[in-house]
Short mmCIF file of C-alpha atoms and ligand atoms in Angstrom, two decimals:
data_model
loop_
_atom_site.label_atom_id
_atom_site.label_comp_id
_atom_site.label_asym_id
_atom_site.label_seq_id
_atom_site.Cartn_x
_atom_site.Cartn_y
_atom_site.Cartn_z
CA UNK A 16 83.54 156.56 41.41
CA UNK A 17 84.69 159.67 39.84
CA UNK A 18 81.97 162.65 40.37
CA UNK A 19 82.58 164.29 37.07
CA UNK A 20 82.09 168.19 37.47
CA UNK A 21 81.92 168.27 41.35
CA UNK A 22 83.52 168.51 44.54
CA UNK A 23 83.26 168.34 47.98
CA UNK A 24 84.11 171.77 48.23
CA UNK A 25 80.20 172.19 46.46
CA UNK A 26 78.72 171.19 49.03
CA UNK A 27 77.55 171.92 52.38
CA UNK A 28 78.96 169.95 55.42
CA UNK A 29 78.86 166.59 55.29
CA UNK A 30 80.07 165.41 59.14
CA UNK A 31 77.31 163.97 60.76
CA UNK A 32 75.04 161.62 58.77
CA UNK A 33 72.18 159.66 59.70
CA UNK A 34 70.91 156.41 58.77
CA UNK A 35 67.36 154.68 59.57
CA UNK A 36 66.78 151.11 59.69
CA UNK A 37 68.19 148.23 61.56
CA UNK A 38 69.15 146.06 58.90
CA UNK A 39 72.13 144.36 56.89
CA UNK A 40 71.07 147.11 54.56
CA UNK A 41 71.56 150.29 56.76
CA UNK A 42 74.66 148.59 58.05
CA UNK A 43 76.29 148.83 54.63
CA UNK A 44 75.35 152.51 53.72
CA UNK A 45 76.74 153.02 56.67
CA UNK A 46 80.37 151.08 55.71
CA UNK A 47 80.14 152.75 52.52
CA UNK A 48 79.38 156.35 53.86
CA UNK A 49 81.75 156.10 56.68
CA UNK A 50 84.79 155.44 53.88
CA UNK A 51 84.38 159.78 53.10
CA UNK A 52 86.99 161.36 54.77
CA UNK A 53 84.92 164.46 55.09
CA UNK A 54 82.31 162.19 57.67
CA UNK A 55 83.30 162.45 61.22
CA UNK A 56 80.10 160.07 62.51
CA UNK A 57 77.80 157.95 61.42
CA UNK A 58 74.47 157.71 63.51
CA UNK A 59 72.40 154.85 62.96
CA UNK A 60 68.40 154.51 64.61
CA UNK A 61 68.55 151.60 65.73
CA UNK A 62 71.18 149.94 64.10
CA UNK A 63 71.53 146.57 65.25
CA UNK A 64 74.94 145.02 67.48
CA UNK A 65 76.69 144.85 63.71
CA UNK A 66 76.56 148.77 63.40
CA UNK A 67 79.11 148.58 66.19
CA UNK A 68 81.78 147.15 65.06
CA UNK A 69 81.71 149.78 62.00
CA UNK A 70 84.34 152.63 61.77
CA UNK A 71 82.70 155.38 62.63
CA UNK A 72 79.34 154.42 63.93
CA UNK A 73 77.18 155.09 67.05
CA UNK A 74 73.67 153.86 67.23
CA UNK A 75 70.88 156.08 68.57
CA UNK A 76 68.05 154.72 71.35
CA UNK A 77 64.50 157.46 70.15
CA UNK A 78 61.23 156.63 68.69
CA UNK A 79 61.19 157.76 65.19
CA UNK A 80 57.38 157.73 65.52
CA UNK A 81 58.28 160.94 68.22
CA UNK A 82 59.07 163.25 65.43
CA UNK A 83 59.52 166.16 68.21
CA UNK A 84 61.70 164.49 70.31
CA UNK A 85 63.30 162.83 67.07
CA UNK A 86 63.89 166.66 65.57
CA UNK A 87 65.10 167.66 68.64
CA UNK A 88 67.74 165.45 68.90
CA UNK A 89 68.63 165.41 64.91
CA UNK A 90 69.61 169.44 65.46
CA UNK A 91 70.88 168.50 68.59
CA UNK A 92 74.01 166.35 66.90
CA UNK A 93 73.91 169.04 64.02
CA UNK A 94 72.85 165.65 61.53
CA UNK A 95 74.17 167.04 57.95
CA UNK A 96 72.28 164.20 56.06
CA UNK A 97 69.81 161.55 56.76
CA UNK A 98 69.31 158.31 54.63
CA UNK A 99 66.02 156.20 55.57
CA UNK A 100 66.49 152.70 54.52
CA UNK A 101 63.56 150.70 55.09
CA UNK A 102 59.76 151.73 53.29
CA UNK A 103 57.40 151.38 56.45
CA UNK A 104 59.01 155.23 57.49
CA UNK A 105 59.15 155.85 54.10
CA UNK A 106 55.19 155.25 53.46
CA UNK A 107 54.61 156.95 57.01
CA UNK A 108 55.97 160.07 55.58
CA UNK A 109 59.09 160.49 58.01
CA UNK A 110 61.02 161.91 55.12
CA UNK A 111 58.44 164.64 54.43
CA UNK A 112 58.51 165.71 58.37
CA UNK A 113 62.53 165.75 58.73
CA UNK A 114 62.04 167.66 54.97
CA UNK A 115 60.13 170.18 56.75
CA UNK A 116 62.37 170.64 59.19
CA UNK A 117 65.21 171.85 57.22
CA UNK A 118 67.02 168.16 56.75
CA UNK A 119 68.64 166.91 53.68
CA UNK A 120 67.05 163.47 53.19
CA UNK A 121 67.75 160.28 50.96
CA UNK A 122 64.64 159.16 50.65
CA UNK A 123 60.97 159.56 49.22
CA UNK A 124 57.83 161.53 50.68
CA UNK A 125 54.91 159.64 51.08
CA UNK A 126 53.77 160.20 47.56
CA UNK A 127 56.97 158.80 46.02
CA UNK A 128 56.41 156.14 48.54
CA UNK A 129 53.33 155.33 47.20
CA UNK A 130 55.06 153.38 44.53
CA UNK A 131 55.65 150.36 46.88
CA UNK A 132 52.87 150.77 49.27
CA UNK A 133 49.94 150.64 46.98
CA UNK A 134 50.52 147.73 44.13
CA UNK A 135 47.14 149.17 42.62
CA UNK A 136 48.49 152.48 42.46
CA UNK A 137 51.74 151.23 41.23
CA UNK A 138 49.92 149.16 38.54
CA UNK A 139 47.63 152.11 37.22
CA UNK A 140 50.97 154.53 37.51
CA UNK A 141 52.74 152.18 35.03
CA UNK A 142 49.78 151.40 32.59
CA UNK A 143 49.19 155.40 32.32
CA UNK A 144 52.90 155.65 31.59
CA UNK A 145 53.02 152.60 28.72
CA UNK A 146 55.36 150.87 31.27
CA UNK A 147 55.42 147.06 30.50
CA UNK A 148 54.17 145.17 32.95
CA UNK A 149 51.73 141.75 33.76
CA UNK A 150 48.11 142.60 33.07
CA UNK A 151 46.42 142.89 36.23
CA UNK A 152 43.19 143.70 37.61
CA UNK A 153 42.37 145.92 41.10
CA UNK A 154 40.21 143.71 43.25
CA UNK A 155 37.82 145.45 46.36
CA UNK A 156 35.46 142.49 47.12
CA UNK A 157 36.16 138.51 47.07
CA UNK A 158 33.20 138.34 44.80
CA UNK A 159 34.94 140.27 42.26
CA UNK A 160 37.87 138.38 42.87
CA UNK A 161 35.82 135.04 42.46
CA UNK A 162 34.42 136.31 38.84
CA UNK A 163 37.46 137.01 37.53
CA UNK A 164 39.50 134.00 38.82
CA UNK A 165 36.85 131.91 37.31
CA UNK A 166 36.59 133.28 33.96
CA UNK A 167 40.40 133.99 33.77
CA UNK A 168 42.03 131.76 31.05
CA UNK A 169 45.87 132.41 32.77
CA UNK A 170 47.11 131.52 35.22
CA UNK A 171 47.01 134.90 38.02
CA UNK A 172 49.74 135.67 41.08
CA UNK A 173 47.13 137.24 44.17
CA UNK A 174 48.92 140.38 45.93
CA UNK A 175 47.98 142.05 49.20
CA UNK A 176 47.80 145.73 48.30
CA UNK A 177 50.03 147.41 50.87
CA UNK A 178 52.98 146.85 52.55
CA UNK A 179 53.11 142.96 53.51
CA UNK A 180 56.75 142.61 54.83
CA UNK A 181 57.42 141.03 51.63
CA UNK A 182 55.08 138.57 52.60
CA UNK A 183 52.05 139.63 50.39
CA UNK A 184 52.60 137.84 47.33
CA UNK A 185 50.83 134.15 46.34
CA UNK A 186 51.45 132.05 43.46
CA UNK A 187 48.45 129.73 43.70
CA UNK A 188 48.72 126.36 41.21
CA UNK A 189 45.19 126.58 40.68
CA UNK A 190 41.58 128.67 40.36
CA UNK A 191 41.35 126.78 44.20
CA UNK A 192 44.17 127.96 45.08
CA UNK A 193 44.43 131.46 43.79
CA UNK A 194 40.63 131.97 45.59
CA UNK A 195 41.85 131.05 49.34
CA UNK A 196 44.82 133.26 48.69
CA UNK A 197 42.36 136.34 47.81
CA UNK A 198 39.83 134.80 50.91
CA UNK A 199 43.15 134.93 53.06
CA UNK A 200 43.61 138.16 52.20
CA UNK A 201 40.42 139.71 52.28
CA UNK A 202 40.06 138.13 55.74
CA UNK A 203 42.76 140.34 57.35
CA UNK A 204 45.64 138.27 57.18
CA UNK A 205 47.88 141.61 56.30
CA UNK A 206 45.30 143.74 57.94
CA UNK A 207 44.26 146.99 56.22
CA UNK A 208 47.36 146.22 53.61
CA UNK A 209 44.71 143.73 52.44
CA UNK A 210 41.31 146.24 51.90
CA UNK A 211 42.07 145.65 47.92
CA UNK A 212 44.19 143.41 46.57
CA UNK A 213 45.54 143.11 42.70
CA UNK A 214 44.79 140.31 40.71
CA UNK A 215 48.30 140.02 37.69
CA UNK A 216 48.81 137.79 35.15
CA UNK A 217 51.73 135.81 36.16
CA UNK A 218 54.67 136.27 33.68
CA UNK A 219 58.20 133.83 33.78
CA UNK A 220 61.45 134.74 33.29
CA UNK A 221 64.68 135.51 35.62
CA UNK A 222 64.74 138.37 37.59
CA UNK A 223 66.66 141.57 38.01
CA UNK A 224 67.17 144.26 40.55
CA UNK A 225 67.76 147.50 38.76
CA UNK A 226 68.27 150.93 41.36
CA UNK A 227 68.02 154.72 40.29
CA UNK A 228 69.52 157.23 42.40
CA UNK A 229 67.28 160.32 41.70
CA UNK A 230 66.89 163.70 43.04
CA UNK A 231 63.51 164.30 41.45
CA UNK A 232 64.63 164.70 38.14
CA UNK A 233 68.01 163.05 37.19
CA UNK A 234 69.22 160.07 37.90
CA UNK A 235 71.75 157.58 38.18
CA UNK A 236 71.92 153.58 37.62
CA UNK A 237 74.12 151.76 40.43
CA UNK A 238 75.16 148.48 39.08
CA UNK A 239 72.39 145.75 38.80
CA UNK A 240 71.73 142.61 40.88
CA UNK A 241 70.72 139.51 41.16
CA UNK A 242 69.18 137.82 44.46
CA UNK A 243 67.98 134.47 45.52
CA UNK A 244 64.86 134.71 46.60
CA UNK A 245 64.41 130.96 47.61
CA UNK A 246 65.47 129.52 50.61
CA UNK A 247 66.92 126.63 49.52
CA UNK A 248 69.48 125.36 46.45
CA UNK A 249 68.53 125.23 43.06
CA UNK A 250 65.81 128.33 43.97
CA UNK A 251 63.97 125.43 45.42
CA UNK A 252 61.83 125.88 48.65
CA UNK A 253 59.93 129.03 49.93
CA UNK A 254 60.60 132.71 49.29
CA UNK A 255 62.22 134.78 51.75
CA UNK A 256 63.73 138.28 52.15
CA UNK A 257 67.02 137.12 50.15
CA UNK A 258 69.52 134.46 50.90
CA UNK A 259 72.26 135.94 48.74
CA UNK A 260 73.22 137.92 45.79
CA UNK A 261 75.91 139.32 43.12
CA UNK A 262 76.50 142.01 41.56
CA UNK A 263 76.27 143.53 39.06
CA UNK A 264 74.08 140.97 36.99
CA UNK A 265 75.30 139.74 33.02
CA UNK A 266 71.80 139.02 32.08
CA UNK A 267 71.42 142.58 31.58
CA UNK A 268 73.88 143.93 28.66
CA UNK A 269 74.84 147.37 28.09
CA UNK A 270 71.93 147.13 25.05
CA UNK A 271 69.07 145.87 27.19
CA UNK A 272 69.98 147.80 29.79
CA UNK A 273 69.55 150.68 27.34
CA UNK A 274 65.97 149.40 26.43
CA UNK A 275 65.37 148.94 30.05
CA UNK A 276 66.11 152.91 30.10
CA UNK A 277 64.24 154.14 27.68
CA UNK A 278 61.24 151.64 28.34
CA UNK A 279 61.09 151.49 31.97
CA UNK A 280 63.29 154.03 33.94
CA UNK A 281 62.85 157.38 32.03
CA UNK A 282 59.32 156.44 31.45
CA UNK A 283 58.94 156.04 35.27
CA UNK A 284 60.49 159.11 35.89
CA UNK A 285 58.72 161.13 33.55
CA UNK A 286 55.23 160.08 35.22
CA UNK A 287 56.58 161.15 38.60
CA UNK A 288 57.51 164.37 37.68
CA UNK A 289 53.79 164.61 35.73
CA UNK A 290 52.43 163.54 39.00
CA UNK A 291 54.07 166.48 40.73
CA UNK A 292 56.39 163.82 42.70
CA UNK A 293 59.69 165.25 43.71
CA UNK A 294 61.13 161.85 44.03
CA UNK A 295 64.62 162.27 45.67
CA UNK A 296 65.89 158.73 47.09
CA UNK A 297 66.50 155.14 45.31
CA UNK A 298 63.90 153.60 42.64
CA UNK A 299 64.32 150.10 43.29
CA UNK A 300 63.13 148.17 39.92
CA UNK A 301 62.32 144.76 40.11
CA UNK A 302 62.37 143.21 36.79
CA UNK A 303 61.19 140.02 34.98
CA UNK A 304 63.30 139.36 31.66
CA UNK A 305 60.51 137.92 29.61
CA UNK A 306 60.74 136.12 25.93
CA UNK A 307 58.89 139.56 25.10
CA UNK A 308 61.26 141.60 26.90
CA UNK A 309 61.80 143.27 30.75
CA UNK A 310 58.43 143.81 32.47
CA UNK A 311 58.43 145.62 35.90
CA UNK A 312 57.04 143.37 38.57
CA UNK A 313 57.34 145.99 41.56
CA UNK A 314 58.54 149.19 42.42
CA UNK A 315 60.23 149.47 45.90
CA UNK A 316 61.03 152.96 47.38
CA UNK A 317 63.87 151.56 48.91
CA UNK A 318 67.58 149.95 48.45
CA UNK A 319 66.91 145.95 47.87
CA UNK A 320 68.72 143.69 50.89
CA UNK A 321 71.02 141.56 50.16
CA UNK A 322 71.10 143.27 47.08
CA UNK A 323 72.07 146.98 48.35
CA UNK A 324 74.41 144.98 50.87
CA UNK A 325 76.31 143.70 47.63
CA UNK A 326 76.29 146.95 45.65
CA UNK A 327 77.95 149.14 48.37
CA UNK A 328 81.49 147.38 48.85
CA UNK A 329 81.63 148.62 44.43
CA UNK A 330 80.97 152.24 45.38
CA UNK A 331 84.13 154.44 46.47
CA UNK A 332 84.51 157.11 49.23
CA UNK A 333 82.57 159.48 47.36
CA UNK A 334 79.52 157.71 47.59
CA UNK A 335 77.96 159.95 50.23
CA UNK A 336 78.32 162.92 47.50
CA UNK A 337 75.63 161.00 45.77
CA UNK A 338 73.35 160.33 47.82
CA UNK A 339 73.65 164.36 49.21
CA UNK A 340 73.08 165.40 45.60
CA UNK A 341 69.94 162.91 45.61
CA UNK A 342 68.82 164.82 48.68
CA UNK A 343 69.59 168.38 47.75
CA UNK A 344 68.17 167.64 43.70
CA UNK A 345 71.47 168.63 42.43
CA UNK A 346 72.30 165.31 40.17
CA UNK A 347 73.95 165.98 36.84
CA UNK A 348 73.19 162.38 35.83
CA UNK A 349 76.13 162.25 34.17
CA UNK A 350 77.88 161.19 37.22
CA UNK A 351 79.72 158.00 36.57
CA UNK A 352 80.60 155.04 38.90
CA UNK A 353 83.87 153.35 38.95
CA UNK A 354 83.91 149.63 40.08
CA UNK A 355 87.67 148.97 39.50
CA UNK A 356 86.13 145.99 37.42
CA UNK A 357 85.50 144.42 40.49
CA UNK A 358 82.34 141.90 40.71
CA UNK A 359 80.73 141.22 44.12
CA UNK A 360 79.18 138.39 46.21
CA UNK A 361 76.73 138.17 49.10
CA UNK A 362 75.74 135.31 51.30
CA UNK A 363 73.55 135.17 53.95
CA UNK A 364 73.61 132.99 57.38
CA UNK A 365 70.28 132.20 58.65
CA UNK A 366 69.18 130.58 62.07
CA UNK A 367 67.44 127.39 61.37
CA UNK A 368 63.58 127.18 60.71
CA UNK A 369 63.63 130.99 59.11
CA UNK A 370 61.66 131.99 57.29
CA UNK A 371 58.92 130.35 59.39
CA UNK A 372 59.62 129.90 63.36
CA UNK A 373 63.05 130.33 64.96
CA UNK A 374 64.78 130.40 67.92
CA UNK A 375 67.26 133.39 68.46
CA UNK A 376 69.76 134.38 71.37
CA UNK A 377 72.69 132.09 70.30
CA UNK A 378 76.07 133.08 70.70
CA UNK A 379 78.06 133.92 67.69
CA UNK A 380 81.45 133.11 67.07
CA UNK A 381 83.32 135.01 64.49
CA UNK A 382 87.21 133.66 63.42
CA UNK A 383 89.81 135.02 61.44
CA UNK A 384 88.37 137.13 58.85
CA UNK A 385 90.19 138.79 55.74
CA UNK A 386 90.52 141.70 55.68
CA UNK A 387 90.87 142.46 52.30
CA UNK A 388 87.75 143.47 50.03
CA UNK A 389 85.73 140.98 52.80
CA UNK A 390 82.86 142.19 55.13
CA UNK A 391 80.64 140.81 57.62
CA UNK A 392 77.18 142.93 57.52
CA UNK A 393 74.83 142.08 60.53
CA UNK A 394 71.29 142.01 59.90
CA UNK A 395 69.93 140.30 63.11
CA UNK A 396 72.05 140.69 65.96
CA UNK A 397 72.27 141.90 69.68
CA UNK A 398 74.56 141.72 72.58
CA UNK A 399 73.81 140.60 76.12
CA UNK A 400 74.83 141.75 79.08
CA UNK A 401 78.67 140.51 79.20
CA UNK A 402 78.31 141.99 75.61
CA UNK A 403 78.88 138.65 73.90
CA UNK A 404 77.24 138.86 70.12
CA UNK A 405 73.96 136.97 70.08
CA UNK A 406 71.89 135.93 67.05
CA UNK A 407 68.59 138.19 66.90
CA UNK A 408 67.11 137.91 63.79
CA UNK A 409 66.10 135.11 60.83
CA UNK A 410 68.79 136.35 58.90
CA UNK A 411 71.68 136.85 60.69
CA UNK A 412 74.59 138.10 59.03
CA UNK A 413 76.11 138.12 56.09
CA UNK A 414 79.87 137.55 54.21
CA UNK A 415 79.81 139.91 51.19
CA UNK A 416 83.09 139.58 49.32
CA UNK A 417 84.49 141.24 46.14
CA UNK A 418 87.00 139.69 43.34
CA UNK A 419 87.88 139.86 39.84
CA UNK A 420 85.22 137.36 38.99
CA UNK A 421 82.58 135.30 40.60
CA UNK A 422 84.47 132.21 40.98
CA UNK A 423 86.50 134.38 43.29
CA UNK A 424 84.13 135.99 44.92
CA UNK A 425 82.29 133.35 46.36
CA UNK A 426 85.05 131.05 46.89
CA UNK A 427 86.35 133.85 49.07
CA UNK A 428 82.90 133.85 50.37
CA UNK A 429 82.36 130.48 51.69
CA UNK A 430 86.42 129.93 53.09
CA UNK A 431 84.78 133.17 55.30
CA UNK A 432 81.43 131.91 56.07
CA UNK A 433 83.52 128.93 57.39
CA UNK A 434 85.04 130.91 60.19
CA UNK A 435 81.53 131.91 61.32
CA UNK A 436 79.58 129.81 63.76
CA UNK A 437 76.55 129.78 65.55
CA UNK A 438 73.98 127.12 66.65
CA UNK A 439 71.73 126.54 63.65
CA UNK A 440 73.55 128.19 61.38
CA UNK A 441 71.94 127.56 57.47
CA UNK A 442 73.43 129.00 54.18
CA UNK A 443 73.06 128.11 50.69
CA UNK A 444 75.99 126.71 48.93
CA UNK A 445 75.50 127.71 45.58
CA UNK A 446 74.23 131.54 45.50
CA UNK A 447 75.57 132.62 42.27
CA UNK A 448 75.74 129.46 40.44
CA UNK A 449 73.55 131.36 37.24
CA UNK A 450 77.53 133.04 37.37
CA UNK A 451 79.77 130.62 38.75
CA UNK A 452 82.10 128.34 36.48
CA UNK A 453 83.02 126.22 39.42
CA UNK A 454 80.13 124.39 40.91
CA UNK A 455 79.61 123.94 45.02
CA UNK A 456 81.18 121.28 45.21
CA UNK A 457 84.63 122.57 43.54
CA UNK A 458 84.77 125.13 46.02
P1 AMP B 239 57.01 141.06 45.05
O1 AMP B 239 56.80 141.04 46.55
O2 AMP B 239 56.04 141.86 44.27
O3 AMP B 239 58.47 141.24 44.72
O4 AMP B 239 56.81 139.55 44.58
C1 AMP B 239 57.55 138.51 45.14
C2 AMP B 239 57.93 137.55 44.07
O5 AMP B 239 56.76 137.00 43.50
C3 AMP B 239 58.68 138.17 42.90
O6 AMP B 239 60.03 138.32 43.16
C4 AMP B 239 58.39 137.17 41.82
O7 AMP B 239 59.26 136.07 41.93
C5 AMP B 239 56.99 136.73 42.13
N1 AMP B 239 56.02 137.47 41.31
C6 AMP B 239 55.44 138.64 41.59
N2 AMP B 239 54.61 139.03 40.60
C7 AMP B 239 54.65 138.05 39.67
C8 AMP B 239 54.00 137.84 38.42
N3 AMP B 239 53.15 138.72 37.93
N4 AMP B 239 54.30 136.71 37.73
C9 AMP B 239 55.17 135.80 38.24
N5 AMP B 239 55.81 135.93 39.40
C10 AMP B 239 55.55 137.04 40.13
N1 LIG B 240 65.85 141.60 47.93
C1 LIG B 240 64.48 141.87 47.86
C2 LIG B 240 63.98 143.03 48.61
O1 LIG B 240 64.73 143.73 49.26
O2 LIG B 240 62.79 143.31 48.54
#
């Protein structure tokens, strides 16, 4: 990444940064922040037992919800930047607090937040702004939910308004089917994220993960992404948070992309700044490629995981400058990113039965890993006592790997993966095969 027209020497001091979240996620900001020579430490709250093994790192025991306590400490270790990862802070308004206490932050106020904790909101934002997008309708009662699912003559996807852990989204087969989603709902089954709930017409197409760095006004693309959604091969089986993905995505050409800008990013941009948002973290775009072209199907306030966990091995030491300019609104947006035409691969080890029950507290055993362009990012891990590494989580860990091309990558990936054990262990064989010449089996 060459940071055309700046230089360290620009900006303030840049020793002691902060990252929220305990995720595969935070744990590879935190690989890619740690590579500036200019950071001495990298504090992570809470990190998980991955964050450990990172050059660099030192995780942090406080209640974030104890913003005095939390302040206290942040001036206490003199923090120089803080990035929040995850959106439940995010929507809580964490980074307006640390904002008002003097902090640089990577990350949206509540009102930027807004994008990914209200769909309605999110839906009304991009029809005012001529953003394409599925129709949808904004639902407050099951009997207006019942009226339109029965005189609807397409087929509709049933959303939980707020924040649903990913889990608020139904694709019901039938009128039946879509009305016990939007019962479930209305019943509490995501609490007060479930007060109102969005009706959209449900579009097809593959899908794309397109981020914005922006410090309220300019902005930069990162390269795109692809994940896999489903937890089993083919993109058979049920959704969960990601079981792998690559970067950056060829669906998307350099002339779609383009149209992608000028329909969908600046547009979305534009309406924040109408709105009076000063929207200084990541825009997380998640796109449909339609026969009628790219419709957005959410807005997340937040780096995508696996997808950010991909992205980060591509970005070079000065990565951190970008996210400080992000914080301090000082983006040229001309700032350009150099991948050294690398590509990059992500796959993630589960423990058996996720994303429904599982067991956790096995030991994991971890073999002789490269070394070279090859990571290991923990996203659900602890130690015990004799401070063996235990699984923790329903994903687990992942082997993110980067190559020439994706035959490479993920035949890197997998010798890897096969040095990692642990009871249960599940990954999919054939993340990237929409970019893979070889199949599974070849590799
Ligand atoms: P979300 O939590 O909004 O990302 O939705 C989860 C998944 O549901 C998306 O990644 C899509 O695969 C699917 N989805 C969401 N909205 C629609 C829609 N309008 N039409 C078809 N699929 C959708
Ligand atoms: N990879 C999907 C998400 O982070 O929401």
């Amino acid at each position: 990444m060459s940071i055309n027209s700046t230089s360290s020497e620009k900006f303030n001091r840049l020793e002691n940064i902060l990252i929220i979240g305990n995720g595969g996620r935070e744990n590879s900001l935190a690989w890619a922040i740690q590579k500036n020579e200019l950071v001495k430490k990298v504090y992570l709250i809470p990190g998980n037992a991955g964050s450990e093994r990172l050059n660099k790192c030192e995780r942090i025991k406080i209640d974030i919800k104890n913003t005095k306590d939390l302040v206290e400490k942040l001036n206490f270790l003199k923090i120089d930047l803080i990035v929040i990862g995850p959106e439940v802070p995010l929507a809580n308004g964490l980074a307006d607090v640390l904002r008002k206490n003097n902090f640089k932050v990577f990350g949206p106020g509540k009102d930027g937040a807004k994008l990914e904790y209200s769909k309605s909101w999110a839906k009304k934002f991009m029809q005012e702004a001529n953003i394409p997008t599925a129709k949808f309708w904004k639902v407050n009662s099951l009997e207006e939910a019942k009226e339109i699912i029965d005189s609807s003559s397409i087929p509709l996807v049933v959303k939980a308004d707020g924040l649903a852990s990913g889990k608020g989204v139904f694709i019901p087969d039938s009128k039946d089917e879509c009305f016990k989603a939007a019962e479930s709902i209305f019943n509490g089954k995501f609490g007060d994220s479930g007060n109102v709930l969005v009706l959209e017409e449900k579009i097809e197409g593959p899908e794309v993960s397109v981020f914005a760095l922006c410090d309220g006004e300019k902005y930069i693309l990162l390269p795109t992404a692809q994940d896999h959604k489903r937890l089993n091969e083919e993109d058979k089986g049920p959704n969960t948070g990601g079981m792998g993905a690559y970067s950056p995505a060829p669906l998307l050409t350099e002339d779609s992309l383009d149209i992608i800008t000028k329909e969908i990013i600046e547009p979305t941009i534009n309406e924040l700044n109408k709105k009076n948002i000063d929207y200084r973290g990541v825009i997380y775009f998640g796109l449909m490629i339609t026969k009628t072209g790219a419709k957005v199907i959410e807005y997340n306030c937040r780096f995508g995981d696996p997808e950010c966990q991909t992205i980060m091995p591509l970005m070079d030491k000065d990565f951190v400058f970008l996210l400080e300019k992000c914080a301090m609104g000082k983006l040229t947006g001309y700032e350009k990113i150099d991948t050294n035409d690398k590509v990059s691969g992500c796959v993630i080890a589960t423990s058996k039965g996720y994303p429904q029950a599982y067991k956790t507290g096995f030991p994991i055993k971890i073999g002789r890993i490269e070394s070279n362009d090859c990571q290991i990012f923990d996203s659900g891990t602890s130690f015990n006592e004799k401070g063996e590494l235990l699984t923790a989580g329903g994903r687990v860990l992942s082997i993110v790997c980067q190559e020439k091309n994706f035959d490479m990558v993920f035949e890197k990936a997998y010798k890897n993966l096969k040095e990692i054990n642990f009871e249960g262990i599940y990954y999919r064989n054939d993340i990237g095969h929409q970019v893979r010449k070889k199949s599974s089996k070849e590799i």
